[in-house]
Each structure stands twice: as C-alpha cells, then as structure tokens.
Amino acid sequence: MQDKPVQETNLPRVTWEDIGDLEEAKQKIRELVELPLKHPELFRHLGIEPPKGVLLIGPPGTGKTLLAKAVANEADAYFVSINGPEIVSKYYGESEARLREIFDEAKRNAPAIIFIDEIDSIAPKREEVTGEVEKRIVAQLLTLMDGLQERGQVVVIGATNRPDAVDPALRRPGRFDREINIGMPDKRARLDILSIHTRGVPLCTPDDVSNCKGDNCPCKRGDEVDLEKIADMTHGYTGADIAALVKEAAMTRLRKFLNQNGKAIDLDRPIPTDMLNMIKVTMQD
Ligand code: ATP
C-alpha cells in the first residue's frame, strides 16, 4: 500500500460510535460518500455517478461537522475543512485563490473530503449579494465543483442551517445535488448523546452511595446520576449543548474538590488514586 503521511496526520479521529443517534443520516452519508470513496469500482461497474457534493442541513451544534469527520475517518480519506465566514473575512480579496488551493490540496491527496461549514456565507443567492467580491467567490466555488472530475475521488460536503439562503445554482445536478437533513435531538437521541459524552466521566452511581460509609463519601444519597431524567429535562438542547453540560458538570465538581482539598494537593506530584476516586460527578450542581 502507498504511504500517505499527510493523510495520516490530518485524519480526524471521530468514529461512528462517537455520534449519538442520527442513524438515518449516518446511513445516508455512508452510502453517498464512504461507499464511492472506498469502492469506486462498484459505481463504475453500474455506470452511475456518485455525488460530488452533499449538503448537510440542520441547526448549529447538531453534529454536521462530526458526521463529515467520521465519514472521512472511516473512508480513510484526506480531510480539509473550510469555515465559510472565515474564508470571506480572513482571506478577504484572496478567498478565491484560497478556495482553489484547498481544492488542489484535496485533489493531490485524494481520496479526499472537503468540508465547507456555513456554506451559505460563501455561496449566498447571487441576486441578494451586492459586493463584487462575494459574487466572484460563489462563481469560483461553482467552477471548482464543475471542475472536479467525475469519480475523481473528491467529495465536497457543505453544511448549512439556512438552505434557502444558498445560491440555487449550487444545488443543481452535478453540484450539491444530495441533501441530508438533521433535526434537533428528541429524548431518546439526547440520552444516546449523553451516554456518549459521559463515557469517560466518573459519575455518581447508586452503588457509590450505598457502598460509602462515614463522612468522606464522594456522593451522597440523591446525588446518583439518572441520565434518563437528564435527557427528559434537556428538551431543546442540541448535541453541542449536551456536550457543554457534561463538561460544565465535571468542571463544577473539580472546583468543589479543589475548594475542599486544595491544601492537601502536592503540585509537584501526581494526585494519588484514592484521592482521584473521591471525585465523582453528580450533574446536579
Ligand atoms: P455548526 O453548524 O455550529 O458547525 P454542527 O452541526 O457542525 O454545528 P458539530 O460541530 O458537529 O455541530 O457539533 C459540536 C459538538 O457537539 C461536537 O463536537 C460534539 O461534542 C457535540 N455533538 C453534536 N451532535 C452530537 C451527536 N449527535 N452525538 C455526539 N455529540 C454531538
């Protein structure tokens, strides 16, 4: 097998197991992106063209970037990511050149995935765009998409929360002609996401409470974490909100621990395991 050092270092480490729920979206993106990248011979055999572009549509924080990274990882594809607003502002005046560079980089490292987050900001409807520069960026993106060879082993994944704001020319056949909708997580999905984000977190369990004798317990009765209850209480939370909630709960617990035990900690030595075992997250603070 050929060595691809650049690809190795650039590969996102997200796997399907890191993504809660979104079963339909995962299945679609595997079929539209992973399968053609891994087995172009299947599509050649059938005489069909896999998509050059796929649009992920959904509110911020619902896992669009995660899906793009996971599919790149699982397909062993080179991953290059563009942030729409950033390429317009940071590279103002050079955005088209930057886009060309990114497409070249992807082609050189194919199989590759180009991820464009907030694509509506670089490809808004041209009739609504007043600036010449912005118009040229949309035109450049269209040209680059058209220039991608069929079965060229480069797929562009765009993400947006405002599909209606995207230039319709971009959604024509041969460009972003496939769409995957991602909604807000329901209770079952939130529970799935909570389970993923608490995988490595030492949560207070009923066992911790019942096994604990004396005053020095990491958790007391009532501190036990019930993920179902939290899933129920977090209506309206996105996956990103849930990830932030878990992180905040862990940080709150850490602060409390430091307040109580700060003096007992020797900054020059690792914290002893029995002391670490006293830190249990309650998710209630
Ligand atoms: P944006 O439009 O703001 O870029 P996005 O839809 O691309 O948002 P992500 O960047 O994929 O959202 O998600 C942000 C973070 O939220 C992830 O890194 C992850 O921690 C968490 N997250 C979101 N959705 C999920 C999910 N379905 N399963 C697990 N974690 C999730």
GROMACS .gro file of C-alpha atoms and ligand atoms in nm:
model
  316
    1MET     CA    1   0.000   0.000   0.000
    2GLN     CA    2   0.120   0.353  -0.078
    3ASP     CA    3   0.239   0.566   0.210
    4LYS     CA    4   0.036   0.880   0.272
    5PRO     CA    5   0.197   1.062   0.563
    6VAL     CA    6  -0.005   1.382   0.517
    7GLN     CA    7  -0.328   1.191   0.523
    8GLU     CA    8  -0.229   1.003   0.837
    9THR     CA    9  -0.170   1.318   1.040
   10ASN     CA   10  -0.469   1.501   0.905
   11LEU     CA   11  -0.724   1.227   0.962
   12PRO     CA   12  -1.000   1.329   1.206
   13ARG     CA   13  -1.035   1.079   1.487
   14VAL     CA   14  -1.414   1.078   1.502
   15THR     CA   15  -1.581   0.739   1.455
   16TRP     CA   16  -1.948   0.642   1.412
   17GLU     CA   17  -1.950   0.538   1.779
   18ASP     CA   18  -1.878   0.899   1.880
   19ILE     CA   19  -2.201   1.018   1.720
   20GLY     CA   20  -2.524   0.974   1.913
   21ASP     CA   21  -2.845   0.897   1.727
   22LEU     CA   22  -2.857   1.030   1.366
   23GLU     CA   23  -2.887   0.672   1.236
   24GLU     CA   24  -3.056   0.774   0.912
   25ALA     CA   25  -2.802   1.049   0.844
   26LYS     CA   26  -2.513   0.812   0.916
   27GLN     CA   27  -2.652   0.551   0.680
   28LYS     CA   28  -2.710   0.807   0.403
   29ILE     CA   29  -2.366   0.964   0.428
   30ARG     CA   30  -2.203   0.621   0.423
   31GLU     CA   31  -2.389   0.532   0.108
   32LEU     CA   32  -2.332   0.867  -0.065
   33VAL     CA   33  -1.973   0.936   0.042
   34GLU     CA   34  -1.799   0.642   0.209
   35LEU     CA   35  -1.904   0.374  -0.039
   36PRO     CA   36  -1.796   0.561  -0.356
   37LEU     CA   37  -1.466   0.667  -0.196
   38LYS     CA   38  -1.389   0.314  -0.082
   39HIS     CA   39  -1.531   0.121  -0.374
   40PRO     CA   40  -1.533   0.334  -0.689
   41GLU     CA   41  -1.532   0.007  -0.889
   42LEU     CA   42  -1.891  -0.060  -0.776
   43PHE     CA   43  -2.010   0.264  -0.929
   44ARG     CA   44  -1.800   0.216  -1.243
   45HIS     CA   45  -1.949  -0.130  -1.282
   46LEU     CA   46  -2.303   0.005  -1.252
   47GLY     CA   47  -2.233   0.304  -1.476
   48ILE     CA   48  -2.361   0.553  -1.217
   49GLU     CA   49  -2.203   0.871  -1.090
   50PRO     CA   50  -2.160   0.910  -0.716
   51PRO     CA   51  -2.235   1.264  -0.592
   52LYS     CA   52  -1.963   1.529  -0.599
   53GLY     CA   53  -2.141   1.730  -0.333
   54VAL     CA   54  -2.364   1.657  -0.036
   55LEU     CA   55  -2.541   1.923   0.169
   56LEU     CA   56  -2.595   1.865   0.541
   57ILE     CA   57  -2.887   2.075   0.662
   58GLY     CA   58  -2.960   2.137   1.029
   59PRO     CA   59  -2.933   2.373   1.327
   60PRO     CA   60  -2.590   2.462   1.471
   61GLY     CA   61  -2.443   2.207   1.710
   62THR     CA   62  -2.640   1.907   1.588
   63GLY     CA   63  -2.347   1.701   1.460
   64LYS     CA   64  -2.292   1.806   1.096
   65THR     CA   65  -1.917   1.855   1.140
   66LEU     CA   66  -1.896   1.531   1.339
   67LEU     CA   67  -2.063   1.339   1.054
   68ALA     CA   68  -1.821   1.484   0.797
   69LYS     CA   69  -1.520   1.398   1.013
   70ALA     CA   70  -1.647   1.047   1.086
   71VAL     CA   71  -1.709   0.967   0.722
   72ALA     CA   72  -1.360   1.093   0.630
   73ASN     CA   73  -1.207   0.883   0.906
   74GLU     CA   74  -1.400   0.570   0.817
   75ALA     CA   75  -1.334   0.610   0.445
   76ASP     CA   76  -0.965   0.671   0.512
   77ALA     CA   77  -0.996   0.995   0.320
   78TYR     CA   78  -0.793   1.314   0.343
   79PHE     CA   79  -0.998   1.582   0.522
   80VAL     CA   80  -0.978   1.952   0.458
   81SER     CA   81  -1.217   2.190   0.622
   82ILE     CA   82  -1.327   2.543   0.531
   83ASN     CA   83  -1.521   2.777   0.751
   84GLY     CA   84  -1.750   2.985   0.527
   85PRO     CA   85  -1.748   3.316   0.718
   86GLU     CA   86  -1.375   3.287   0.786
   87ILE     CA   87  -1.276   3.239   0.425
   88VAL     CA   88  -1.471   3.551   0.333
   89SER     CA   89  -1.334   3.772   0.612
   90LYS     CA   90  -0.989   3.636   0.693
   91TYR     CA   91  -0.889   3.591   0.331
   92TYR     CA   92  -1.080   3.892   0.201
   93GLY     CA   93  -0.959   3.960  -0.150
   94GLU     CA   94  -0.783   3.625  -0.160
   95SER     CA   95  -1.081   3.399  -0.093
   96GLU     CA   96  -1.097   3.264  -0.448
   97ALA     CA   97  -0.727   3.181  -0.450
   98ARG     CA   98  -0.764   3.013  -0.111
   99LEU     CA   99  -1.057   2.807  -0.241
  100ARG     CA  100  -0.852   2.698  -0.543
  101GLU     CA  101  -0.564   2.599  -0.315
  102ILE     CA  102  -0.795   2.390  -0.099
  103PHE     CA  103  -0.943   2.208  -0.397
  104ASP     CA  104  -0.592   2.143  -0.532
  105GLU     CA  105  -0.477   2.014  -0.194
  106ALA     CA  106  -0.775   1.775  -0.185
  107LYS     CA  107  -0.712   1.651  -0.541
  108ARG     CA  108  -0.345   1.591  -0.466
  109ASN     CA  109  -0.437   1.386  -0.159
  110ALA     CA  110  -0.741   1.202  -0.297
  111PRO     CA  111  -0.945   1.022  -0.186
  112ALA     CA  112  -1.045   1.338  -0.005
  113ILE     CA  113  -1.334   1.521   0.154
  114ILE     CA  114  -1.365   1.900   0.152
  115PHE     CA  115  -1.594   2.017   0.432
  116ILE     CA  116  -1.745   2.365   0.397
  117ASP     CA  117  -1.914   2.477   0.718
  118GLU     CA  118  -2.175   2.754   0.693
  119ILE     CA  119  -2.165   2.729   0.317
  120ASP     CA  120  -2.448   2.986   0.290
  121SER     CA  121  -2.198   3.256   0.383
  122ILE     CA  122  -1.973   3.184   0.085
  123ALA     CA  123  -2.247   3.084  -0.155
  124PRO     CA  124  -2.545   3.307  -0.085
  125LYS     CA  125  -2.803   3.371  -0.356
  126ARG     CA  126  -2.623   3.585  -0.609
  127GLU     CA  127  -2.916   3.819  -0.666
  128GLU     CA  128  -2.904   3.905  -0.295
  129VAL     CA  129  -2.530   3.971  -0.297
  130THR     CA  130  -2.426   4.328  -0.351
  131GLY     CA  131  -2.045   4.307  -0.333
  132GLU     CA  132  -1.849   4.205  -0.644
  133VAL     CA  133  -1.606   4.002  -0.433
  134GLU     CA  134  -1.884   3.790  -0.285
  135LYS     CA  135  -2.026   3.726  -0.632
  136ARG     CA  136  -1.685   3.611  -0.750
  137ILE     CA  137  -1.649   3.370  -0.457
  138VAL     CA  138  -1.979   3.197  -0.544
  139ALA     CA  139  -1.876   3.178  -0.911
  140GLN     CA  140  -1.537   3.035  -0.814
  141LEU     CA  141  -1.694   2.766  -0.599
  142LEU     CA  142  -1.926   2.668  -0.886
  143THR     CA  143  -1.632   2.648  -1.126
  144LEU     CA  144  -1.431   2.436  -0.884
  145MET     CA  145  -1.723   2.198  -0.829
  146ASP     CA  146  -1.774   2.164  -1.203
  147GLY     CA  147  -1.402   2.108  -1.248
  148LEU     CA  148  -1.399   1.811  -1.013
  149GLN     CA  149  -1.366   1.502  -1.222
  150GLU     CA  150  -1.644   1.254  -1.212
  151ARG     CA  151  -1.528   0.968  -0.994
  152GLY     CA  152  -1.237   1.197  -0.911
  153GLN     CA  153  -1.240   1.072  -0.555
  154VAL     CA  154  -1.301   1.420  -0.410
  155VAL     CA  155  -1.633   1.485  -0.239
  156VAL     CA  156  -1.745   1.823  -0.108
  157ILE     CA  157  -1.968   1.822   0.200
  158GLY     CA  158  -2.140   2.152   0.271
  159ALA     CA  159  -2.318   2.233   0.596
  160THR     CA  160  -2.585   2.495   0.650
  161ASN     CA  161  -2.867   2.592   0.876
  162ARG     CA  162  -3.019   2.809   0.603
  163PRO     CA  163  -3.061   2.601   0.287
  164ASP     CA  164  -3.290   2.863   0.136
  165ALA     CA  165  -3.012   3.120   0.157
  166VAL     CA  166  -2.778   2.908  -0.058
  167ASP     CA  167  -2.744   3.001  -0.424
  168PRO     CA  168  -2.979   2.760  -0.610
  169ALA     CA  169  -2.711   2.711  -0.878
  170LEU     CA  170  -2.512   2.524  -0.616
  171ARG     CA  171  -2.792   2.274  -0.562
  172ARG     CA  172  -2.818   2.173  -0.929
  173PRO     CA  173  -2.727   1.823  -1.052
  174GLY     CA  174  -2.355   1.759  -1.050
  175ARG     CA  175  -2.302   2.001  -0.763
  176PHE     CA  176  -2.467   1.968  -0.420
  177ASP     CA  177  -2.744   1.750  -0.554
  178ARG     CA  178  -2.790   1.533  -0.244
  179GLU     CA  179  -2.918   1.662   0.089
  180ILE     CA  180  -2.924   1.511   0.435
  181ASN     CA  181  -3.150   1.671   0.696
  182ILE     CA  182  -3.051   1.669   1.059
  183GLY     CA  183  -3.302   1.774   1.322
  184MET     CA  184  -3.292   1.863   1.690
  185PRO     CA  185  -3.243   1.553   1.907
  186ASP     CA  186  -3.551   1.405   2.076
  187LYS     CA  187  -3.538   1.248   2.423
  188ARG     CA  188  -3.405   0.912   2.302
  189ALA     CA  189  -3.138   1.088   2.093
  190ARG     CA  190  -3.040   1.312   2.387
  191LEU     CA  191  -3.000   1.003   2.605
  192ASP     CA  192  -2.778   0.847   2.340
  193ILE     CA  193  -2.565   1.164   2.316
  194LEU     CA  194  -2.548   1.192   2.698
  195SER     CA  195  -2.425   0.831   2.720
  196ILE     CA  196  -2.151   0.906   2.468
  197HIS     CA  197  -2.033   1.224   2.641
  198THR     CA  198  -2.034   1.066   2.988
  199ARG     CA  199  -1.847   0.754   2.868
  200GLY     CA  200  -1.522   0.858   3.033
  201VAL     CA  201  -1.675   1.061   3.318
  202PRO     CA  202  -1.680   0.918   3.674
  203LEU     CA  203  -2.050   0.967   3.753
  204CYS     CA  204  -2.209   0.911   4.093
  205THR     CA  205  -2.382   0.573   4.079
  206PRO     CA  206  -2.632   0.424   4.327
  207ASP     CA  207  -2.351   0.178   4.419
  208ASP     CA  208  -2.121   0.468   4.511
  209VAL     CA  209  -2.386   0.591   4.751
  210SER     CA  210  -2.472   0.258   4.910
  211ASN     CA  211  -2.110   0.144   4.942
  212CYS     CA  212  -2.000   0.462   5.108
  213LYS     CA  213  -1.959   0.467   5.484
  214GLY     CA  214  -1.871   0.764   5.701
  215ASP     CA  215  -1.848   1.133   5.613
  216ASN     CA  216  -1.593   1.105   5.341
  217CYS     CA  217  -1.825   0.997   5.061
  218PRO     CA  218  -1.775   1.131   4.708
  219CYS     CA  219  -2.153   1.123   4.662
  220LYS     CA  220  -2.445   1.128   4.899
  221ARG     CA  221  -2.797   0.995   4.863
  222GLY     CA  222  -2.974   1.196   4.596
  223ASP     CA  223  -2.650   1.260   4.404
  224GLU     CA  224  -2.691   0.950   4.184
  225VAL     CA  225  -2.693   1.041   3.816
  226ASP     CA  226  -3.002   0.937   3.624
  227LEU     CA  227  -2.926   1.001   3.255
  228GLU     CA  228  -3.289   0.930   3.154
  229LYS     CA  229  -3.405   1.209   3.383
  230ILE     CA  230  -3.145   1.447   3.238
  231ALA     CA  231  -3.249   1.352   2.884
  232ASP     CA  232  -3.604   1.436   2.984
  233MET     CA  233  -3.505   1.772   3.133
  234THR     CA  234  -3.294   1.887   2.838
  235HIS     CA  235  -3.566   1.943   2.581
  236GLY     CA  236  -3.437   2.194   2.323
  237TYR     CA  237  -3.071   2.109   2.384
  238THR     CA  238  -2.851   2.030   2.083
  239GLY     CA  239  -2.568   1.775   2.092
  240ALA     CA  240  -2.327   2.065   2.145
  241ASP     CA  241  -2.535   2.189   2.441
  242ILE     CA  242  -2.528   1.841   2.595
  243ALA     CA  243  -2.150   1.815   2.549
  244ALA     CA  244  -2.115   2.155   2.720
  245LEU     CA  245  -2.347   2.050   3.004
  246VAL     CA  246  -2.139   1.742   3.083
  247LYS     CA  247  -1.815   1.940   3.068
  248GLU     CA  248  -1.957   2.208   3.296
  249ALA     CA  249  -2.079   1.949   3.549
  250ALA     CA  250  -1.731   1.795   3.558
  251MET     CA  251  -1.566   2.136   3.598
  252THR     CA  252  -1.806   2.232   3.877
  253ARG     CA  253  -1.721   1.910   4.061
  254LEU     CA  254  -1.350   1.976   4.010
  255ARG     CA  255  -1.380   2.328   4.153
  256LYS     CA  256  -1.563   2.194   4.460
  257PHE     CA  257  -1.298   1.928   4.506
  258LEU     CA  258  -1.020   2.186   4.484
  259ASN     CA  259  -1.201   2.412   4.732
  260GLN     CA  260  -1.224   2.129   4.982
  261ASN     CA  261  -0.891   1.957   4.918
  262GLY     CA  262  -0.674   2.221   4.756
  263LYS     CA  263  -0.439   2.235   5.052
  264ALA     CA  264  -0.387   1.859   5.051
  265ILE     CA  265  -0.269   1.857   4.690
  266ASP     CA  266   0.103   1.850   4.624
  267LEU     CA  267   0.155   2.039   4.297
  268ASP     CA  268   0.479   1.855   4.227
  269ARG     CA  269   0.334   1.504   4.247
  270PRO     CA  270   0.058   1.316   4.069
  271ILE     CA  271  -0.265   1.310   4.267
  272PRO     CA  272  -0.298   0.971   4.444
  273THR     CA  273  -0.558   0.730   4.305
  274ASP     CA  274  -0.763   0.715   4.625
  275MET     CA  275  -0.794   1.093   4.613
  276LEU     CA  276  -0.888   1.084   4.243
  277ASN     CA  277  -1.153   0.826   4.326
  278MET     CA  278  -1.315   1.082   4.554
  279ILE     CA  279  -1.404   1.296   4.252
  280LYS     CA  280  -1.743   1.187   4.125
  281VAL     CA  281  -1.963   1.395   3.901
  282THR     CA  282  -2.321   1.449   4.013
  283MET     CA  283  -2.460   1.654   3.722
  284GLN     CA  284  -2.677   1.844   3.969
  285ASP     CA  285  -2.469   2.141   4.078
  286ATP     P1  286  -2.216   2.414   1.346
  286ATP     O1  287  -2.322   2.435   1.244
  286ATP     O2  288  -2.223   2.514   1.458
  286ATP     O3  289  -2.079   2.394   1.292
  286ATP     P2  290  -2.250   2.131   1.374
  286ATP     O4  291  -2.386   2.082   1.341
  286ATP     O5  292  -2.142   2.110   1.276
  286ATP     O6  293  -2.257   2.281   1.423
  286ATP     P3  294  -2.081   1.980   1.546
  286ATP     O7  295  -1.963   2.070   1.532
  286ATP     O8  296  -2.079   1.852   1.473
  286ATP     O9  297  -2.211   2.060   1.511
  286ATP    O10  298  -2.107   1.950   1.700
  286ATP     C1  299  -2.044   2.027   1.802
  286ATP     C2  300  -2.015   1.937   1.920
  286ATP    O11  301  -2.139   1.894   1.979
  286ATP     C3  302  -1.944   1.810   1.881
  286ATP    O12  303  -1.805   1.824   1.884
  286ATP     C4  304  -1.992   1.711   1.987
  286ATP    O13  305  -1.918   1.726   2.105
  286ATP     C5  306  -2.134   1.758   2.015
  286ATP     N1  307  -2.237   1.686   1.936
  286ATP     C6  308  -2.325   1.739   1.848
  286ATP     N2  309  -2.406   1.645   1.797
  286ATP     C7  310  -2.369   1.528   1.853
  286ATP     C8  311  -2.414   1.393   1.841
  286ATP     N3  312  -2.516   1.360   1.761
  286ATP     N4  313  -2.351   1.299   1.913
  286ATP     C9  314  -2.248   1.330   1.995
  286ATP     N5  315  -2.202   1.455   2.011
  286ATP    C10  316  -2.261   1.554   1.943
   0.00000   0.00000   0.00000
